Coordinates of N, CA and C in Angstrom, one line a residue:
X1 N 14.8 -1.8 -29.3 CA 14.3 -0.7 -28.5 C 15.5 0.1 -27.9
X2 N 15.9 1.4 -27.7 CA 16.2 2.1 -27.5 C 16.3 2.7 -26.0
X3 N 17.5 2.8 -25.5 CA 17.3 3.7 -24.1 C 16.3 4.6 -23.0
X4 N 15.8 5.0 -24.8 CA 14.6 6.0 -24.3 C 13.5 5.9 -24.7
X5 N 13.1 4.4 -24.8 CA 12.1 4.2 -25.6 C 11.9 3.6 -26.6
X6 N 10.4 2.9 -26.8 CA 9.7 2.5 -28.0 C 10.4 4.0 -29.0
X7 N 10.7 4.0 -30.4 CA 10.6 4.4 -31.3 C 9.4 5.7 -31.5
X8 N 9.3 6.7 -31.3 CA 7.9 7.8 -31.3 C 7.5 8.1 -29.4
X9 N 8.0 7.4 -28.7 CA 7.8 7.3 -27.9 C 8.0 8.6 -26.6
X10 N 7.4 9.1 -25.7 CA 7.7 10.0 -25.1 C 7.7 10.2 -23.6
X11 N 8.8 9.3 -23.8 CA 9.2 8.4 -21.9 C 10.3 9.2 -21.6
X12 N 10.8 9.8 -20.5 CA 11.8 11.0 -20.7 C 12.3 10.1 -19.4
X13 N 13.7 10.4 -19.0 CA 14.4 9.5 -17.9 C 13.5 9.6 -17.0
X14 N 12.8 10.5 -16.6 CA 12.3 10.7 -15.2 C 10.9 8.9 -14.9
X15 N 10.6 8.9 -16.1 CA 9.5 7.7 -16.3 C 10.6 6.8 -16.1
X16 N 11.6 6.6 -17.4 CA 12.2 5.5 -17.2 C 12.6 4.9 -15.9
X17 N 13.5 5.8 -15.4 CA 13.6 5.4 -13.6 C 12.6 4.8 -12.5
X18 N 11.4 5.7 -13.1 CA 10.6 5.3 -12.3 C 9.9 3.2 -12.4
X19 N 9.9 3.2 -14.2 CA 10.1 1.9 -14.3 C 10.8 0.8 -13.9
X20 N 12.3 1.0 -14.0 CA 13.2 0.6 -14.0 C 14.4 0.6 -12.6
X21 N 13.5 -0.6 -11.5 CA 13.8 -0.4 -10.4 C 15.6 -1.6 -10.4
X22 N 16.0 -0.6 -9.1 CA 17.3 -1.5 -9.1 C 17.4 -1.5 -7.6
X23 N 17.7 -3.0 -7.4 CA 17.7 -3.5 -6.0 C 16.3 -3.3 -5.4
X24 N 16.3 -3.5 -4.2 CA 15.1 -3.2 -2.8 C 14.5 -4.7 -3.3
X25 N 13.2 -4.5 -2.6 CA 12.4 -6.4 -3.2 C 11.2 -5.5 -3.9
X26 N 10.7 -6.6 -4.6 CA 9.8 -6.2 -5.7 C 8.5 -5.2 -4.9
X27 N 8.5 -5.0 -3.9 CA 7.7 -4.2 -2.9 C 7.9 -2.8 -3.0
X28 N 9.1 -2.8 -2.4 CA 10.0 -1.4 -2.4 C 11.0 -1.0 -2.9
X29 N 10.8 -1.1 -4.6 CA 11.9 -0.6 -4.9 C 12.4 0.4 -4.9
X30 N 14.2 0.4 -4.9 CA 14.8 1.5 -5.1 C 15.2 2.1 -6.7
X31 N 15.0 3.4 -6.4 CA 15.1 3.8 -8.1 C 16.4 4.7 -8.1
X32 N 17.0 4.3 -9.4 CA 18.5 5.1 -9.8 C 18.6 6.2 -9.1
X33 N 19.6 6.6 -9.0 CA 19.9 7.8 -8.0 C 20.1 8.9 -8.8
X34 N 19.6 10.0 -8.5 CA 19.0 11.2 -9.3 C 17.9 11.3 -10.0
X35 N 16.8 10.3 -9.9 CA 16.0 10.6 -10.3 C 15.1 11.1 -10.0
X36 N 13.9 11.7 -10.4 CA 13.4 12.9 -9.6 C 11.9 11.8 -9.8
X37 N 11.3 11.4 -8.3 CA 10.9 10.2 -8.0 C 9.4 11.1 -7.8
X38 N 8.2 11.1 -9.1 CA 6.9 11.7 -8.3 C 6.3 10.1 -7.7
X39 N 5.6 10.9 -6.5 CA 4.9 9.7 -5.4 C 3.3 10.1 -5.8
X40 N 2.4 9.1 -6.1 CA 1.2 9.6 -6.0 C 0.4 9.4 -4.5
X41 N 0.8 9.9 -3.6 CA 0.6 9.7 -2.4 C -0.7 10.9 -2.2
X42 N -1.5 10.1 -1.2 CA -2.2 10.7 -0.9 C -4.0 10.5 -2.0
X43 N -3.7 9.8 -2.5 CA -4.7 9.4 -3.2 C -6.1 8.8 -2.5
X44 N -6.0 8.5 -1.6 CA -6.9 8.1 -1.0 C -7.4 8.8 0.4
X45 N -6.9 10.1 0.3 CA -6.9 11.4 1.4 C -8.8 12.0 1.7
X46 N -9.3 11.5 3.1 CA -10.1 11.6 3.6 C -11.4 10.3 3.4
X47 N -10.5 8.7 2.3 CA -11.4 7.9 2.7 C -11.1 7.0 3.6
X48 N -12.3 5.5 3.9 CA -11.7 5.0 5.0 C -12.1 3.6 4.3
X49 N -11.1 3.1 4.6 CA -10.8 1.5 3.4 C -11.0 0.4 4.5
X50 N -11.7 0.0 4.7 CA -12.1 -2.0 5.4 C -11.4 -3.0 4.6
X51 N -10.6 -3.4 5.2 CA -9.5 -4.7 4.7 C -10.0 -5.6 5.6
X52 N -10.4 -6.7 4.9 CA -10.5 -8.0 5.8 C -9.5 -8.9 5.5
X53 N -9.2 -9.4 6.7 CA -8.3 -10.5 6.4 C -6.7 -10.0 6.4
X54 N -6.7 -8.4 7.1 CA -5.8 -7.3 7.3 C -4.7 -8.1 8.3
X55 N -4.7 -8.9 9.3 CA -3.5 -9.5 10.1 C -2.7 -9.6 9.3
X56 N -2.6 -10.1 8.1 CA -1.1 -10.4 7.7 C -0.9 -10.8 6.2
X57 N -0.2 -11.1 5.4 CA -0.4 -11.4 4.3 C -0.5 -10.2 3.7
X58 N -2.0 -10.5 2.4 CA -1.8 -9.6 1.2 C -2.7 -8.2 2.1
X59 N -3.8 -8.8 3.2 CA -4.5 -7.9 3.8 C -3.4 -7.1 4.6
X60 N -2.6 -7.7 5.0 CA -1.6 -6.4 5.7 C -1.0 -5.6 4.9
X61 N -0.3 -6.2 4.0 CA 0.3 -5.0 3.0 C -0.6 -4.3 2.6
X62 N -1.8 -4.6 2.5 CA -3.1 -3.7 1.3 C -3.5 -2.3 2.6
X63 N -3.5 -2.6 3.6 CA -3.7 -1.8 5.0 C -2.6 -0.9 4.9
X64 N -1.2 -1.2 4.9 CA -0.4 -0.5 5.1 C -0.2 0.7 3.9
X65 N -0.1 0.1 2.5 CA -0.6 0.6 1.9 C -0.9 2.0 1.2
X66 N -2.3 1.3 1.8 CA -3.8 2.5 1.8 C -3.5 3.7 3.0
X67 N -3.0 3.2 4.0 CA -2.3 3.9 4.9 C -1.7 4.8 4.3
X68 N -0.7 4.7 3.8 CA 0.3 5.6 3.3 C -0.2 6.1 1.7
X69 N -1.6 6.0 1.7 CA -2.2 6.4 0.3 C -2.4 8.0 0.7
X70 N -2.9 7.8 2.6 CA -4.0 8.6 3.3 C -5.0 8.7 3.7
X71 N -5.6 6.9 3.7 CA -6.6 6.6 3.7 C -7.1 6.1 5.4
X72 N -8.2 6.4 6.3 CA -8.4 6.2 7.5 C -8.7 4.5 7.2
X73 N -8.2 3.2 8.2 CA -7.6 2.3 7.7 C -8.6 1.2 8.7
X74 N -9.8 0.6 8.7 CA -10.1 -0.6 9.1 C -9.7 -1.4 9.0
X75 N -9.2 -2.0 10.3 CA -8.3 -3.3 9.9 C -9.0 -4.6 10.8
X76 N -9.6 -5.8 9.8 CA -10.7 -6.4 10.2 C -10.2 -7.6 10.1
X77 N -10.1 -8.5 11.1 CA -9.6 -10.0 11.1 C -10.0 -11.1 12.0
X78 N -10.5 -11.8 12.1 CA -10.3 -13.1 13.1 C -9.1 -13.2 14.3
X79 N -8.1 -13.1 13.9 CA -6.8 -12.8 15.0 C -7.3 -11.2 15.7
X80 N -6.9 -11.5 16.8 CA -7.2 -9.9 17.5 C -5.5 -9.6 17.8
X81 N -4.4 -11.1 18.0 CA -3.3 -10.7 18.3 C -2.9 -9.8 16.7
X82 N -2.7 -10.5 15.9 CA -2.2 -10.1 14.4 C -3.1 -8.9 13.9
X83 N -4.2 -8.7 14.3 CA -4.7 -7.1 13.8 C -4.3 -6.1 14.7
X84 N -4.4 -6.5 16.0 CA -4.0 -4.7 16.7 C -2.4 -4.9 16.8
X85 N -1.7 -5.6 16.3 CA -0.2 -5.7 15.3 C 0.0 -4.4 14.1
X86 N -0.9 -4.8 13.4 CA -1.0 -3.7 12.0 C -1.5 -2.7 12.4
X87 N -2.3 -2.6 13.5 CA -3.2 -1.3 13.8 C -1.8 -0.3 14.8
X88 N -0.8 -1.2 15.5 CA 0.4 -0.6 16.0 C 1.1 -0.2 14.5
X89 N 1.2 -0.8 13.7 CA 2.2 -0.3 12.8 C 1.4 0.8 12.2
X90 N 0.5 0.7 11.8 CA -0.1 2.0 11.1 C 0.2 2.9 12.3
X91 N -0.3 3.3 13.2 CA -0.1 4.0 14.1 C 0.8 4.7 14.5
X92 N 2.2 3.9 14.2 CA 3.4 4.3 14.4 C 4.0 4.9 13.0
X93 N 3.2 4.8 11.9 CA 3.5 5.2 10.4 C 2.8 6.2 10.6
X94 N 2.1 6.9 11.6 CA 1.4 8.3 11.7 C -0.7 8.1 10.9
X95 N -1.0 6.8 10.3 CA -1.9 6.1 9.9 C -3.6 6.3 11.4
X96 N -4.1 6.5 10.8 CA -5.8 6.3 11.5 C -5.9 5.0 11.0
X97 N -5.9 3.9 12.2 CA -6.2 2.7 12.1 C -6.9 2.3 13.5
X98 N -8.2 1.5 12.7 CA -8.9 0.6 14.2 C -8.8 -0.8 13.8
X99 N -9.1 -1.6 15.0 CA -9.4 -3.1 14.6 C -10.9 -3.1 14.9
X100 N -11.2 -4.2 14.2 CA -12.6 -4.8 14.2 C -12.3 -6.3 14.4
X101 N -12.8 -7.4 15.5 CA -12.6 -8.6 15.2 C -13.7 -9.1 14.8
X102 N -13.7 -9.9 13.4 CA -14.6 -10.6 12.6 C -14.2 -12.0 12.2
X103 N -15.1 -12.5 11.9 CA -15.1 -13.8 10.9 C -15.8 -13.6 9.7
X104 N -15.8 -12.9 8.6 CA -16.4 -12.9 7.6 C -17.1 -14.0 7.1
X105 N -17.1 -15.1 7.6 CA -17.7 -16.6 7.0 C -18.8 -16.8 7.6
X106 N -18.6 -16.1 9.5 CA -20.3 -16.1 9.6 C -20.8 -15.0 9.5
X107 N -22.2 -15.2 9.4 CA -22.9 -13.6 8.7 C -23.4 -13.4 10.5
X108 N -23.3 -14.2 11.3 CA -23.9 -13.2 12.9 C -22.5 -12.6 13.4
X109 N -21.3 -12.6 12.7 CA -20.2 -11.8 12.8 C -20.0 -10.4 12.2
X110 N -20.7 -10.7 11.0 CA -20.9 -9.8 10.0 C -21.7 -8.2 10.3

């Protein structure tokens, strides 16, 4: 395979870069320098996403996110310290974030 591609292929640097991260952690990578970096941001601009299980882990990252998609941001957890944590960080990322505290497991929480 070739620099630019599968053979027929019609990946022009700007993709390639975008593929082909160097350094940062597999979260946030950084991409070659000069590349012209499109963001699909905003994708989720005027909805509101309920993440349970949002304190920390995969629910925090999925909060933050959606956040930075555009998305107005429920952040629903059992911990009340570790969710109005992420409801500070969205907040401070310019994000619409509330907490809700729940237990998803019982349904009189629910």
């Amino acid at each position: 395979m070739s620099p630019a591609g599968p053979p027929g292929s019609r990946v022009g640097p700007e993709q390639r870069a975008l593929t082909a991260p160097v350094g940062g952690s597999r979260h946030e990578p950084r991409y070659t320098s000069g590349a012209r970096v499109r963001r699909a941001m905003g994708r989720l601009d005027g909805k509101v996403c309920v993440i349970t299980g949002a304190g920390g882990g995969i629910g925090r990252a999925s909060a933050l996110r959606f956040g930075q998609e555009g998305a107005r941001v429920a952040v629903v957890d059992i911990a009340h310290d570790k969710g109005l944590a992420v409801v500070a960080e969205l907040t401070a990322a310019g994000v619409d974030g509330a907490f809700f505290a729940c237990d998803v497991t019982r349904d009189e929480s629910v």
